[in-house]
Amino acid sequence: MNVLLTEAELRVAELAADATGIEAIAEVLGVRPEDAAGVLETVYRKLGPAKR
């Protein structure tokens, strides 16, 4: 399966993979925590639960 992530999705996924919390991810990206969480949810949806 070939899944394409946007640049923003990839950055959020990389930060999350380093066990960075949503609050810290949002701060690094300069967005609201709700926005970072939404992007991360999109990443999970694209990759599927097996990749989570």
CSV table of C-alpha atoms in Angstrom, one decimal:
chain,number,residue,atom,x,y,z
A,1,MET,CA,0.0,0.0,0.0
A,2,ASN,CA,1.4,3.4,-1.0
A,3,VAL,CA,0.1,6.2,1.2
A,4,LEU,CA,0.9,9.8,0.5
A,5,LEU,CA,1.1,12.2,3.4
A,6,THR,CA,1.2,16.0,3.1
A,7,GLU,CA,4.3,17.8,4.4
A,8,ALA,CA,2.3,18.9,7.5
A,9,GLU,CA,1.0,15.4,8.1
A,10,LEU,CA,4.5,14.0,7.8
A,11,ARG,CA,5.9,16.6,10.2
A,12,VAL,CA,3.2,15.9,12.8
A,13,ALA,CA,3.7,12.1,12.4
A,14,GLU,CA,7.5,12.5,12.9
A,15,LEU,CA,7.0,14.5,16.1
A,16,ALA,CA,4.4,12.0,17.4
A,17,ALA,CA,6.7,9.1,16.6
A,18,ASP,CA,9.2,10.8,19.0
A,19,ALA,CA,6.6,10.6,21.7
A,20,THR,CA,6.0,14.3,21.5
A,21,GLY,CA,2.6,15.3,23.0
A,22,ILE,CA,0.0,17.2,21.1
A,23,GLU,CA,0.6,20.4,23.1
A,24,ALA,CA,4.3,20.3,22.2
A,25,ILE,CA,3.6,19.4,18.6
A,26,ALA,CA,1.2,22.4,18.4
A,27,GLU,CA,3.8,24.7,19.9
A,28,VAL,CA,6.6,23.6,17.5
A,29,LEU,CA,4.3,24.1,14.5
A,30,GLY,CA,2.7,27.3,15.8
A,31,VAL,CA,-0.8,26.0,15.7
A,32,ARG,CA,-3.6,25.3,18.1
A,33,PRO,CA,-3.5,21.9,19.9
A,34,GLU,CA,-6.9,21.1,18.3
A,35,ASP,CA,-5.4,21.6,14.8
A,36,ALA,CA,-2.4,19.4,15.6
A,37,ALA,CA,-4.7,16.7,16.9
A,38,GLY,CA,-6.8,16.9,13.8
A,39,VAL,CA,-3.8,16.5,11.5
A,40,LEU,CA,-2.6,13.5,13.6
A,41,GLU,CA,-6.1,11.9,13.3
A,42,THR,CA,-5.8,12.3,9.6
A,43,VAL,CA,-2.4,10.6,9.6
A,44,TYR,CA,-3.9,7.7,11.6
A,45,ARG,CA,-6.8,7.4,9.2
A,46,LYS,CA,-4.5,7.4,6.2
A,47,LEU,CA,-2.1,4.8,7.7
A,48,GLY,CA,-4.7,2.6,9.3
A,49,PRO,CA,-4.7,1.3,12.9
A,50,ALA,CA,-1.9,-1.3,12.2
A,51,LYS,CA,0.5,1.6,11.6
A,52,ARG,CA,-0.5,3.5,14.7
